[in-house]
Tab-separated table of C-alpha atoms in Angstrom:
chain	number	residue	atom	x	y	z
A	284	UNK	CA	19.115	-11.545	-40.337
A	285	UNK	CA	19.408	-15.267	-39.627
A	286	UNK	CA	22.793	-16.837	-40.254
A	287	UNK	CA	23.304	-19.400	-42.986
A	288	UNK	CA	24.544	-22.855	-42.063
A	289	UNK	CA	28.072	-22.100	-43.251
A	290	UNK	CA	28.213	-19.025	-41.020
A	291	UNK	CA	28.201	-21.126	-37.848
A	292	UNK	CA	31.323	-22.604	-36.279
A	293	UNK	CA	29.418	-25.807	-35.500
A	294	UNK	CA	26.195	-27.594	-36.324
A	295	UNK	CA	25.882	-28.496	-32.629
A	296	UNK	CA	27.488	-27.236	-29.456
A	297	UNK	CA	26.875	-29.384	-26.353
A	298	UNK	CA	27.358	-27.917	-22.883
A	299	UNK	CA	28.016	-30.750	-20.431
A	300	UNK	CA	30.136	-33.885	-20.723
A	301	UNK	CA	27.963	-36.329	-18.814
A	302	UNK	CA	26.415	-39.490	-20.210
A	303	UNK	CA	23.558	-37.723	-22.012
A	304	UNK	CA	25.615	-34.924	-23.523
A	305	UNK	CA	28.401	-37.231	-24.670
A	306	UNK	CA	25.956	-39.659	-26.287
A	307	UNK	CA	24.123	-36.861	-28.111
A	308	UNK	CA	27.418	-35.436	-29.384
A	309	UNK	CA	28.670	-38.835	-30.566
A	310	UNK	CA	25.438	-39.740	-32.361
A	311	UNK	CA	25.157	-36.335	-34.034
A	312	UNK	CA	28.783	-36.440	-35.198
A	313	UNK	CA	29.316	-40.135	-35.790
A	314	UNK	CA	25.953	-41.219	-37.188
A	315	UNK	CA	24.793	-38.055	-38.914
A	316	UNK	CA	28.035	-36.327	-39.871
A	317	UNK	CA	27.368	-33.114	-37.952
A	318	UNK	CA	30.205	-30.814	-36.920
A	319	UNK	CA	30.037	-30.951	-33.129
A	320	UNK	CA	31.787	-29.399	-30.139
A	321	UNK	CA	31.368	-30.100	-26.425
A	322	UNK	CA	32.411	-28.098	-23.368
A	323	UNK	CA	32.842	-29.597	-19.910
A	324	UNK	CA	34.064	-27.575	-16.907
A	325	UNK	CA	34.828	-30.547	-14.652
A	326	UNK	CA	35.427	-34.196	-15.573
A	327	UNK	CA	34.074	-36.158	-18.520
A	328	UNK	CA	31.485	-38.734	-17.546
A	329	UNK	CA	29.462	-36.353	-15.399
A	330	UNK	CA	27.610	-37.234	-12.227
A	331	UNK	CA	27.062	-40.900	-13.032
A	332	UNK	CA	30.623	-41.894	-13.871
A	333	UNK	CA	32.589	-39.534	-11.625
A	334	UNK	CA	30.488	-38.816	-8.524
A	335	UNK	CA	27.311	-40.878	-8.757
A	336	UNK	CA	26.175	-44.263	-10.004
A	337	UNK	CA	29.536	-45.861	-10.771
A	338	UNK	CA	31.589	-45.001	-7.662
A	339	UNK	CA	28.512	-45.494	-5.492
A	340	UNK	CA	27.921	-48.990	-6.900
A	341	UNK	CA	31.564	-49.877	-6.305
A	342	UNK	CA	31.102	-48.759	-2.697
A	343	UNK	CA	27.976	-50.931	-2.528
A	344	UNK	CA	30.090	-53.891	-3.619
A	345	UNK	CA	32.759	-53.055	-1.017
A	346	UNK	CA	30.227	-52.766	1.793
A	347	UNK	CA	28.543	-56.027	0.811
A	348	UNK	CA	31.487	-58.106	1.983
A	349	UNK	CA	30.910	-57.295	5.647
A	350	UNK	CA	28.955	-60.493	6.382
A	351	UNK	CA	30.757	-62.807	3.970
A	352	UNK	CA	33.050	-64.357	6.572
A	353	UNK	CA	30.233	-65.223	8.977
A	354	UNK	CA	28.047	-66.597	6.181
A	355	UNK	CA	30.942	-68.587	4.706
A	356	UNK	CA	31.435	-70.393	8.018
A	357	UNK	CA	27.911	-71.746	7.756
A	358	UNK	CA	28.879	-73.201	4.397
A	359	UNK	CA	32.003	-74.883	5.740
A	360	UNK	CA	34.645	-72.261	4.957
A	361	UNK	CA	37.143	-71.087	7.576
A	362	UNK	CA	37.834	-67.469	6.640
A	363	UNK	CA	39.397	-64.802	8.814
A	364	UNK	CA	37.793	-61.376	9.159
A	365	UNK	CA	40.064	-58.380	8.804
A	366	UNK	CA	39.593	-54.600	8.867
A	367	UNK	CA	38.362	-52.625	5.872
A	368	UNK	CA	41.173	-50.665	4.210
A	369	UNK	CA	39.506	-47.444	3.028
A	370	UNK	CA	42.681	-45.957	1.527
A	371	UNK	CA	43.402	-49.033	-0.582
A	372	UNK	CA	39.835	-49.118	-1.866
A	373	UNK	CA	39.658	-45.355	-2.459
A	374	UNK	CA	42.884	-45.319	-4.476
A	375	UNK	CA	41.689	-48.183	-6.638
A	376	UNK	CA	38.312	-46.430	-7.035
A	377	UNK	CA	39.944	-43.224	-8.267
A	378	UNK	CA	42.116	-45.199	-10.698
A	379	UNK	CA	38.982	-46.759	-12.166
A	380	UNK	CA	37.245	-43.388	-12.484
A	381	UNK	CA	40.309	-41.987	-14.256
A	382	UNK	CA	40.168	-44.902	-16.676
A	383	UNK	CA	36.483	-44.367	-17.383
A	384	UNK	CA	36.955	-40.642	-17.946
A	385	UNK	CA	39.650	-41.388	-20.489
A	386	UNK	CA	37.251	-43.776	-22.240
A	387	UNK	CA	34.732	-40.939	-22.574
A	388	UNK	CA	37.399	-38.620	-23.985
A	389	UNK	CA	38.482	-41.211	-26.532
A	390	UNK	CA	34.891	-41.888	-27.606
A	391	UNK	CA	34.370	-38.185	-28.305
A	392	UNK	CA	37.670	-37.880	-30.174
A	393	UNK	CA	36.864	-41.007	-32.174
A	394	UNK	CA	33.594	-39.456	-33.280
A	395	UNK	CA	35.319	-36.257	-34.378
A	396	UNK	CA	33.904	-34.066	-31.588
A	397	UNK	CA	35.930	-30.984	-30.615
A	398	UNK	CA	36.202	-30.624	-26.843
A	399	UNK	CA	36.747	-27.595	-24.620
A	400	UNK	CA	37.748	-28.260	-21.011
A	401	UNK	CA	36.127	-25.186	-19.515
A	402	UNK	CA	32.853	-23.712	-18.389
A	403	UNK	CA	30.471	-22.392	-21.038
A	404	UNK	CA	27.432	-20.136	-20.935
A	405	UNK	CA	24.931	-18.950	-23.518
A	406	UNK	CA	25.428	-15.501	-25.005
A	407	UNK	CA	22.525	-15.684	-27.453
A	408	UNK	CA	20.414	-18.265	-29.275
A	409	UNK	CA	23.369	-19.413	-31.388
A	410	UNK	CA	26.437	-18.330	-29.409
A	411	UNK	CA	28.309	-20.006	-26.568
A	412	UNK	CA	30.832	-18.058	-24.528
A	413	UNK	CA	33.663	-19.991	-22.884
A	414	UNK	CA	35.167	-18.936	-19.579
A	415	UNK	CA	38.340	-17.744	-21.298
A	416	UNK	CA	36.258	-15.203	-23.204
A	417	UNK	CA	36.245	-16.892	-26.591
A	418	UNK	CA	32.927	-17.462	-28.339
A	419	UNK	CA	31.672	-20.245	-30.591
A	420	UNK	CA	28.553	-20.212	-32.741
A	421	UNK	CA	26.318	-23.162	-33.500
A	422	UNK	CA	23.117	-23.799	-35.395
A	423	UNK	CA	21.888	-25.853	-32.437
A	424	UNK	CA	22.889	-25.768	-28.772
A	425	UNK	CA	22.238	-28.623	-26.351
A	426	UNK	CA	22.377	-28.015	-22.591
A	427	UNK	CA	23.225	-31.159	-20.614
A	428	UNK	CA	24.772	-29.771	-17.445
A	429	UNK	CA	23.025	-32.162	-15.037
A	430	UNK	CA	22.404	-31.356	-11.381
A	431	UNK	CA	24.226	-31.041	-8.084
A	432	UNK	CA	23.500	-31.800	-4.415
A	433	UNK	CA	22.331	-28.977	-2.178
A	434	UNK	CA	22.538	-28.291	1.535
A	435	UNK	CA	19.554	-27.060	3.562
A	436	UNK	CA	19.334	-23.410	4.696
A	437	UNK	CA	20.805	-24.172	8.092
A	438	UNK	CA	23.476	-22.332	10.095
A	439	UNK	CA	26.816	-24.125	9.741
A	440	UNK	CA	25.458	-26.422	7.017
A	441	UNK	CA	28.860	-26.289	5.334
A	442	UNK	CA	30.231	-28.356	8.220
A	443	UNK	CA	28.403	-31.268	6.633
A	444	UNK	CA	29.324	-33.043	3.414
A	445	UNK	CA	27.198	-33.948	0.389
A	446	UNK	CA	27.274	-37.036	-1.807
A	447	UNK	CA	29.934	-35.545	-4.128
A	448	UNK	CA	32.362	-35.370	-1.205
A	449	UNK	CA	32.055	-38.896	0.082
A	450	UNK	CA	34.334	-40.462	-2.529
A	451	UNK	CA	37.216	-38.206	-1.482
A	452	UNK	CA	37.247	-38.663	2.293
A	453	UNK	CA	40.726	-38.854	3.780
A	454	UNK	CA	39.435	-41.375	6.295
A	455	UNK	CA	36.140	-42.950	7.259
A	456	UNK	CA	34.433	-41.457	10.303
A	457	UNK	CA	33.579	-43.611	13.282
A	458	UNK	CA	30.070	-42.170	13.345
A	459	UNK	CA	27.954	-40.433	10.730
A	460	UNK	CA	24.578	-38.713	10.728
A	461	UNK	CA	22.757	-38.853	7.395
A	462	UNK	CA	19.999	-36.320	6.790
A	463	UNK	CA	17.334	-37.364	4.281
A	464	UNK	CA	15.123	-40.279	3.351
A	465	UNK	CA	15.467	-40.550	-0.422
A	466	UNK	CA	17.371	-43.213	-2.297
A	467	UNK	CA	20.732	-41.433	-2.010
A	468	UNK	CA	20.404	-41.125	1.774
A	469	UNK	CA	19.325	-44.736	2.196
A	470	UNK	CA	21.969	-46.123	-0.134
A	471	UNK	CA	24.780	-44.324	1.676
A	472	UNK	CA	23.362	-45.315	5.065
A	473	UNK	CA	23.669	-48.963	4.036
A	474	UNK	CA	27.078	-48.427	2.429
A	475	UNK	CA	28.621	-46.680	5.415
A	476	UNK	CA	27.152	-49.183	7.854
A	477	UNK	CA	28.628	-52.007	5.797
A	478	UNK	CA	32.034	-50.322	5.881
A	479	UNK	CA	31.956	-50.252	9.675
A	480	UNK	CA	30.653	-46.746	10.378
A	481	UNK	CA	28.087	-46.187	13.142
A	482	UNK	CA	25.185	-44.698	11.149
A	483	UNK	CA	22.267	-42.588	12.344
A	484	UNK	CA	19.673	-41.347	9.858
A	485	UNK	CA	17.148	-38.541	10.316
A	486	UNK	CA	14.192	-38.212	7.977
A	487	UNK	CA	11.405	-35.722	8.530
A	488	UNK	CA	8.748	-37.873	6.815
A	489	UNK	CA	6.737	-40.794	8.147
A	490	UNK	CA	8.602	-43.365	6.032
A	491	UNK	CA	11.736	-43.408	3.876
A	492	UNK	CA	11.718	-43.581	0.061
A	493	UNK	CA	8.660	-41.430	-0.536
A	494	UNK	CA	6.980	-42.181	-3.854
A	495	UNK	CA	7.948	-45.848	-3.926
A	496	UNK	CA	5.636	-48.742	-3.075
A	497	UNK	CA	4.662	-48.609	0.616
A	498	UNK	CA	5.119	-52.309	1.291
A	499	UNK	CA	8.508	-52.383	-0.414
A	500	UNK	CA	9.890	-49.295	1.304
A	501	UNK	CA	8.587	-50.535	4.638
A	502	UNK	CA	10.611	-53.724	4.241
A	503	UNK	CA	13.710	-51.734	3.292
A	504	UNK	CA	13.309	-49.646	6.462
A	505	UNK	CA	12.997	-52.796	8.582
A	506	UNK	CA	16.100	-54.328	7.012
A	507	UNK	CA	18.093	-51.150	7.540
A	508	UNK	CA	17.143	-51.029	11.210
A	509	UNK	CA	17.913	-54.729	11.679
A	510	UNK	CA	21.381	-54.131	10.212
A	511	UNK	CA	22.061	-51.613	12.977
A	512	UNK	CA	21.237	-48.308	11.278
A	513	UNK	CA	19.678	-45.973	13.846
A	514	UNK	CA	16.759	-44.665	11.766
A	515	UNK	CA	14.701	-41.776	13.162
A	516	UNK	CA	11.505	-41.003	11.228
A	517	UNK	CA	9.630	-37.759	11.724
A	518	UNK	CA	12.920	-36.185	12.730
A	519	UNK	CA	14.981	-33.377	11.236
A	520	UNK	CA	18.102	-31.431	12.110
A	521	UNK	CA	17.525	-27.927	13.501
A	522	UNK	CA	20.963	-26.883	14.768
A	523	UNK	CA	24.579	-27.902	14.221
A	524	UNK	CA	27.993	-26.590	15.161
A	525	UNK	CA	31.472	-27.818	15.894
A	526	UNK	CA	31.267	-29.685	19.180
A	527	UNK	CA	34.258	-27.776	20.476
A	528	UNK	CA	32.568	-24.453	19.767
A	529	UNK	CA	29.049	-25.354	20.888
A	530	UNK	CA	27.559	-22.829	23.271
A	531	UNK	CA	24.322	-22.954	25.170
A	532	UNK	CA	21.676	-20.406	24.182
A	533	UNK	CA	19.367	-19.611	21.283
A	534	UNK	CA	20.779	-19.970	17.770
A	535	UNK	CA	19.178	-19.495	14.320
A	536	UNK	CA	17.580	-22.774	13.251
A	537	UNK	CA	16.472	-24.376	10.003
A	538	UNK	CA	12.925	-23.353	10.866
A	539	UNK	CA	14.115	-19.736	11.127
A	540	UNK	CA	15.635	-19.952	7.661
A	541	UNK	CA	12.572	-21.584	6.168
A	542	UNK	CA	9.935	-19.419	7.809
A	543	UNK	CA	11.847	-16.168	7.458
A	544	UNK	CA	14.715	-15.396	9.781
A	545	UNK	CA	15.534	-11.887	10.892
A	546	UNK	CA	18.201	-9.960	9.005
A	547	UNK	CA	20.545	-10.365	11.974
A	548	UNK	CA	19.964	-14.123	12.100
A	549	UNK	CA	20.529	-14.488	8.361
A	550	UNK	CA	23.789	-12.561	8.643
A	551	UNK	CA	24.853	-14.878	11.456
A	552	UNK	CA	24.059	-17.866	9.219
A	553	UNK	CA	26.214	-16.476	6.412
A	554	UNK	CA	29.113	-15.708	8.721
A	555	UNK	CA	29.049	-19.156	10.252
A	556	UNK	CA	28.770	-20.895	6.881
A	557	UNK	CA	31.665	-18.876	5.479
A	558	UNK	CA	33.857	-20.046	8.321
A	559	UNK	CA	32.846	-23.690	8.154
A	560	UNK	CA	34.640	-26.343	6.134
A	561	UNK	CA	32.876	-29.489	4.925
A	562	UNK	CA	33.731	-32.557	6.924
A	563	UNK	CA	36.599	-30.838	8.758
A	564	UNK	CA	37.198	-29.222	12.110
A	565	UNK	CA	36.330	-32.100	14.411
A	566	UNK	CA	33.168	-33.712	15.774
A	567	UNK	CA	29.862	-31.998	15.061
A	568	UNK	CA	27.179	-31.284	17.648
A	569	UNK	CA	23.641	-31.710	16.340
A	570	UNK	CA	20.245	-30.901	17.768
A	571	UNK	CA	17.199	-32.631	16.287
A	572	UNK	CA	13.611	-31.480	15.919
A	573	UNK	CA	12.543	-33.728	18.793
A	574	UNK	CA	14.981	-31.995	21.133
A	575	UNK	CA	17.669	-34.666	21.148
A	576	UNK	CA	21.344	-33.668	21.099
A	577	UNK	CA	24.239	-35.795	19.938
A	578	UNK	CA	27.788	-35.503	18.600
A	579	UNK	CA	28.832	-37.161	15.306
A	580	UNK	CA	32.163	-37.359	13.543
A	581	UNK	CA	30.519	-36.435	10.256
A	582	UNK	CA	27.164	-35.238	8.873
A	583	UNK	CA	26.030	-36.085	5.339
A	584	UNK	CA	23.259	-34.030	3.767
A	585	UNK	CA	21.267	-36.060	1.227
A	586	UNK	CA	18.357	-33.650	1.126
A	587	UNK	CA	17.965	-33.104	-2.593
A	588	UNK	CA	19.561	-32.033	-5.854
A	589	UNK	CA	19.168	-28.950	-8.017
A	590	UNK	CA	19.522	-28.548	-11.800
A	591	UNK	CA	22.815	-26.852	-12.689
A	592	UNK	CA	21.517	-23.781	-14.514
A	593	UNK	CA	22.854	-20.916	-12.403
A	594	UNK	CA	24.966	-18.363	-14.239
A	595	UNK	CA	24.391	-19.812	-17.694
A	596	UNK	CA	22.466	-16.858	-19.113
A	597	UNK	CA	19.458	-18.992	-19.996
A	598	UNK	CA	16.669	-16.687	-18.921
A	599	UNK	CA	18.420	-13.688	-20.464
A	600	UNK	CA	17.917	-15.183	-23.917
A	601	UNK	CA	14.383	-16.469	-23.363
A	602	UNK	CA	14.876	-20.050	-22.155
A	603	UNK	CA	12.192	-20.862	-19.600
A	604	UNK	CA	13.133	-22.176	-16.169
A	605	UNK	CA	10.876	-23.908	-13.665
A	606	UNK	CA	10.584	-23.097	-9.974
A	607	UNK	CA	13.462	-25.419	-9.118
A	608	UNK	CA	15.738	-23.986	-11.796
A	609	UNK	CA	15.036	-26.795	-14.269
A	610	UNK	CA	14.988	-26.033	-17.997
A	611	UNK	CA	11.484	-26.309	-19.429
A	612	UNK	CA	11.310	-28.396	-22.607
A	613	UNK	CA	8.711	-30.071	-24.830
A	614	UNK	CA	8.468	-33.757	-25.718
A	615	UNK	CA	11.375	-33.335	-28.146
A	616	UNK	CA	13.605	-31.688	-25.487
A	617	UNK	CA	13.269	-28.304	-27.216
A	618	UNK	CA	13.161	-25.116	-25.143
A	619	UNK	CA	11.221	-21.914	-25.788
A	620	UNK	CA	14.185	-20.820	-27.927
A	621	UNK	CA	13.948	-23.046	-31.053
A	622	UNK	CA	17.713	-23.492	-31.503
A	623	UNK	CA	18.299	-24.536	-27.880
A	624	UNK	CA	17.544	-27.978	-26.464
A	625	UNK	CA	18.132	-29.587	-23.059
A	626	UNK	CA	18.343	-33.173	-21.816
A	627	UNK	CA	19.057	-35.081	-18.617
A	628	UNK	CA	18.849	-33.978	-15.000
A	629	UNK	CA	18.971	-30.299	-15.934
A	630	UNK	CA	15.361	-30.722	-17.152
A	631	UNK	CA	14.295	-32.576	-13.981
A	632	UNK	CA	12.047	-35.016	-15.821
A	633	UNK	CA	13.278	-38.507	-14.913
A	634	UNK	CA	16.709	-38.154	-13.331
A	635	UNK	CA	18.342	-41.418	-14.347
A	636	UNK	CA	21.436	-41.941	-16.497
A	637	UNK	CA	19.831	-44.332	-19.017
A	638	UNK	CA	17.003	-41.808	-19.471
A	639	UNK	CA	19.471	-38.996	-20.196
A	640	UNK	CA	21.184	-41.228	-22.763
A	641	UNK	CA	17.885	-42.034	-24.461
A	642	UNK	CA	16.973	-38.349	-24.466
A	643	UNK	CA	20.329	-37.589	-26.115
A	644	UNK	CA	19.749	-40.152	-28.846
A	645	UNK	CA	16.173	-38.948	-29.422
A	646	UNK	CA	17.455	-35.365	-29.721
A	647	UNK	CA	20.019	-36.355	-32.362
A	648	UNK	CA	17.440	-38.347	-34.314
A	649	UNK	CA	15.013	-35.425	-34.225
A	650	UNK	CA	17.449	-32.644	-35.145
A	651	UNK	CA	19.962	-34.384	-37.384
A	652	UNK	CA	18.242	-37.597	-38.453
A	653	UNK	CA	15.094	-36.005	-39.814
A	654	UNK	CA	12.962	-38.286	-37.641
A	655	UNK	CA	10.995	-36.506	-34.928
A	656	UNK	CA	11.464	-38.738	-31.915
A	657	UNK	CA	9.644	-37.947	-28.658
A	658	UNK	CA	11.152	-39.314	-25.472
A	659	UNK	CA	9.219	-42.153	-23.877
A	660	UNK	CA	9.250	-41.671	-20.099
A	661	UNK	CA	6.649	-44.339	-19.346
A	662	UNK	CA	7.310	-47.552	-17.413
A	663	UNK	CA	10.988	-46.972	-16.681
A	664	UNK	CA	12.532	-49.633	-14.435
A	665	UNK	CA	14.843	-48.430	-11.672
A	666	UNK	CA	16.789	-49.778	-8.728
A	667	UNK	CA	17.744	-48.557	-5.275
A	668	UNK	CA	21.043	-50.034	-4.124
A	669	UNK	CA	20.259	-50.411	-0.458
A	670	UNK	CA	20.965	-53.723	1.266
A	671	UNK	CA	18.878	-55.517	0.216
A	672	UNK	CA	18.235	-53.748	-3.075
A	673	UNK	CA	14.863	-52.592	-4.368
A	674	UNK	CA	13.853	-52.923	-8.005
A	675	UNK	CA	10.694	-51.277	-9.290
A	676	UNK	CA	8.821	-50.687	-12.525
A	677	UNK	CA	5.324	-49.395	-13.181
A	678	UNK	CA	2.655	-48.383	-10.703
A	679	UNK	CA	2.877	-48.733	-6.957
A	680	UNK	CA	-0.010	-50.398	-5.156
A	681	UNK	CA	-1.089	-46.996	-3.883
A	682	UNK	CA	-1.126	-45.447	-7.373
A	683	UNK	CA	-2.873	-48.402	-8.979
A	684	UNK	CA	-5.733	-48.695	-6.527
A	685	UNK	CA	-6.500	-44.999	-7.049
A	686	UNK	CA	-6.723	-45.598	-10.804
A	687	UNK	CA	-8.740	-48.824	-11.100
A	688	UNK	CA	-9.653	-52.090	-9.326
A	689	UNK	CA	-6.534	-54.220	-8.926
A	690	UNK	CA	-5.307	-57.515	-7.544
A	691	UNK	CA	-2.132	-57.619	-5.469
A	692	UNK	CA	0.085	-60.672	-5.645
A	693	UNK	CA	2.833	-60.519	-3.020
A	694	UNK	CA	5.034	-62.875	-1.078
A	695	UNK	CA	7.760	-62.233	1.481
A	696	UNK	CA	10.147	-64.961	2.593
A	697	UNK	CA	13.675	-65.803	3.681
A	698	UNK	CA	15.753	-66.715	0.600
A	699	UNK	CA	17.558	-70.032	0.599
A	700	UNK	CA	21.127	-68.761	0.749
A	701	UNK	CA	20.693	-66.492	3.753
A	702	UNK	CA	18.166	-68.716	5.532
A	703	UNK	CA	20.665	-71.596	5.513
A	704	UNK	CA	23.178	-69.273	7.174
A	705	UNK	CA	20.690	-68.241	9.848
A	706	UNK	CA	20.108	-64.766	8.450
A	707	UNK	CA	16.667	-63.359	9.269
A	708	UNK	CA	16.543	-60.962	6.300
A	709	UNK	CA	13.452	-61.320	4.118
A	710	UNK	CA	12.793	-60.558	0.463
A	711	UNK	CA	9.639	-59.359	-1.310
A	712	UNK	CA	8.208	-60.230	-4.724
A	713	UNK	CA	5.139	-58.209	-5.705
A	714	UNK	CA	2.924	-57.790	-8.769
A	715	UNK	CA	0.113	-55.269	-9.277
A	716	UNK	CA	-2.510	-56.593	-11.723
A	717	UNK	CA	-5.481	-54.880	-13.390
A	718	UNK	CA	-8.692	-56.737	-12.660
A	719	UNK	CA	-10.194	-55.687	-15.967
A	720	UNK	CA	-7.366	-56.211	-18.455
A	721	UNK	CA	-5.197	-58.624	-16.410
A	722	UNK	CA	-2.162	-56.540	-17.427
A	723	UNK	CA	0.663	-56.422	-14.876
A	724	UNK	CA	0.719	-52.731	-13.980
A	725	UNK	CA	3.682	-52.847	-11.640
A	726	UNK	CA	6.413	-55.079	-10.276
A	727	UNK	CA	8.349	-54.437	-7.053
A	728	UNK	CA	11.218	-56.549	-5.770
A	729	UNK	CA	13.184	-56.248	-2.533
A	730	UNK	CA	16.022	-58.745	-2.610
A	731	UNK	CA	19.738	-59.151	-3.206
A	732	UNK	CA	20.417	-58.314	-6.870
A	733	UNK	CA	16.953	-56.803	-7.287
A	734	UNK	CA	18.444	-54.362	-9.797
A	735	UNK	CA	19.402	-57.267	-12.061
A	736	UNK	CA	15.973	-58.866	-11.679
A	737	UNK	CA	13.928	-55.735	-12.382
A	738	UNK	CA	15.717	-55.141	-15.699
A	739	UNK	CA	14.209	-58.362	-17.013
A	740	UNK	CA	10.842	-57.869	-15.334
A	741	UNK	CA	10.792	-54.394	-16.851
A	742	UNK	CA	10.639	-55.899	-20.349
A	743	UNK	CA	7.451	-57.761	-19.449
A	744	UNK	CA	5.792	-54.780	-17.763
A	745	UNK	CA	6.808	-52.391	-20.556
A	746	UNK	CA	5.212	-54.714	-23.091
A	747	UNK	CA	2.030	-54.983	-21.011
A	748	UNK	CA	2.119	-58.722	-20.427
A	749	UNK	CA	-0.811	-60.150	-18.484
A	750	UNK	CA	-0.727	-62.098	-15.261
A	751	UNK	CA	-1.694	-65.200	-17.209
A	752	UNK	CA	1.317	-64.740	-19.495
A	753	UNK	CA	3.540	-64.493	-16.421
A	754	UNK	CA	1.932	-67.702	-15.103
A	755	UNK	CA	2.441	-69.470	-18.422
A	756	UNK	CA	6.211	-69.017	-18.053
A	757	UNK	CA	7.924	-71.996	-16.441
A	758	UNK	CA	9.674	-71.253	-13.143
A	759	UNK	CA	13.446	-71.517	-12.742
A	760	UNK	CA	13.994	-73.520	-9.555
A	761	UNK	CA	15.381	-72.946	-6.984
A	762	UNK	CA	15.494	-69.159	-7.314
A	763	UNK	CA	13.940	-66.218	-5.523
A	764	UNK	CA	12.482	-64.834	-8.728
A	765	UNK	CA	10.468	-67.958	-9.527
A	766	UNK	CA	7.830	-66.504	-7.207
A	767	UNK	CA	6.998	-63.966	-9.926
A	768	UNK	CA	5.502	-66.750	-12.036
A	769	UNK	CA	4.124	-69.029	-9.301
A	770	UNK	CA	1.839	-66.725	-7.282
A	771	UNK	CA	-1.576	-68.105	-8.229
A	772	UNK	CA	-3.937	-66.395	-5.799
A	773	UNK	CA	-4.071	-62.668	-5.029
A	774	UNK	CA	-2.913	-61.626	-1.569
A	775	UNK	CA	-5.547	-58.886	-1.561
A	776	UNK	CA	-7.678	-56.763	-3.869
A	777	UNK	CA	-8.072	-53.008	-3.919
């Protein structure tokens, strides 16, 4: 027999204290008067605040000062260049993260949310079991456990670090190999290079930043190489070991693991991984898929993330999981079990913090506000914090020309500030326009502060402004972004 409302300990139990889970809990409790609890096994703030967007962006800022002294001289300033003090920066970074975590705790307490600082799993459709063995019941359960970085199935992969580890390094390496070509790999390649590390990057694909506009990602790749990053496309890692322990002879490779290694080889992989320690033990010998061999002080795997659903008991109670472990939900973030919902990276829809927050608010409005609110995942602006940054919203040129006839308006140039200082770095401003409707289908920017620019451009693209409405807007001069409203003739059509 179904329980009555008063039979439950809570109206809502949230598992996961990241941005999405915290926002959902606060809105449900603060705006709608629900009795809410939240469990978090690690630190409040989740990936974004503790080991993602926020500390990464602070590292972007730190790395951006590398050329300030040289550029300042061109503007008449006599500054002296000194070494980067990683320990001073890291300590200040951790202090800031502690402050932000405390803010999250206070926001939950201020909304009347009960918190449990421990891991939680689902026992049934209305029951959560905490790691200490206690159980709590709730009319509704929201899973917002996010995701985590994964290493490839490679012998000794645990010798390498992942993005979570990079904010806790005891010291910066002199050289680093980064495996991967997504935004996390490229961002950290630029960050570490800016902090004085010799960076090599392997990516198995033909070009970095797959899925983004070809012209824009091509320019990012050029800028990264010009900055001194040793970028190897069409290249992957196949073997790694401590340089001191490296022995000649055949060893299990990543291809063995992927294609189906023998039982003996798999056992060797497990034994080696059990004995390895991330980022420790000395220089690492690496062999690449093109046969090259080299030794690096550190290897960073930025080869993907996985939804954090393992060991939660989801499938046991009927919650559907996708092939990658993601929780399957409908447009209202509801799972196959009516009382259980999921938001954020654990659903692997659009893995961005602002999206998780919007999903959390939409969930609360739907369940507690009496207003069924689907989540709008269309035309979401985003930024990649490489150097220079990339900002993007809407369709890429490649997507658009497959959908309908389009005009491409694009210009690439040296911006005033860096050109005056003799810097060869170029920026890109690009609009994708429908020939039929004249609506701007996409906007792509590669430039310093592109993340700031795309937030504003995103408003125009989201509201389906036409090219003529862009053109009717007076330019702000002299700025880089004025090109978005002054490109009169298409560069090409497709």
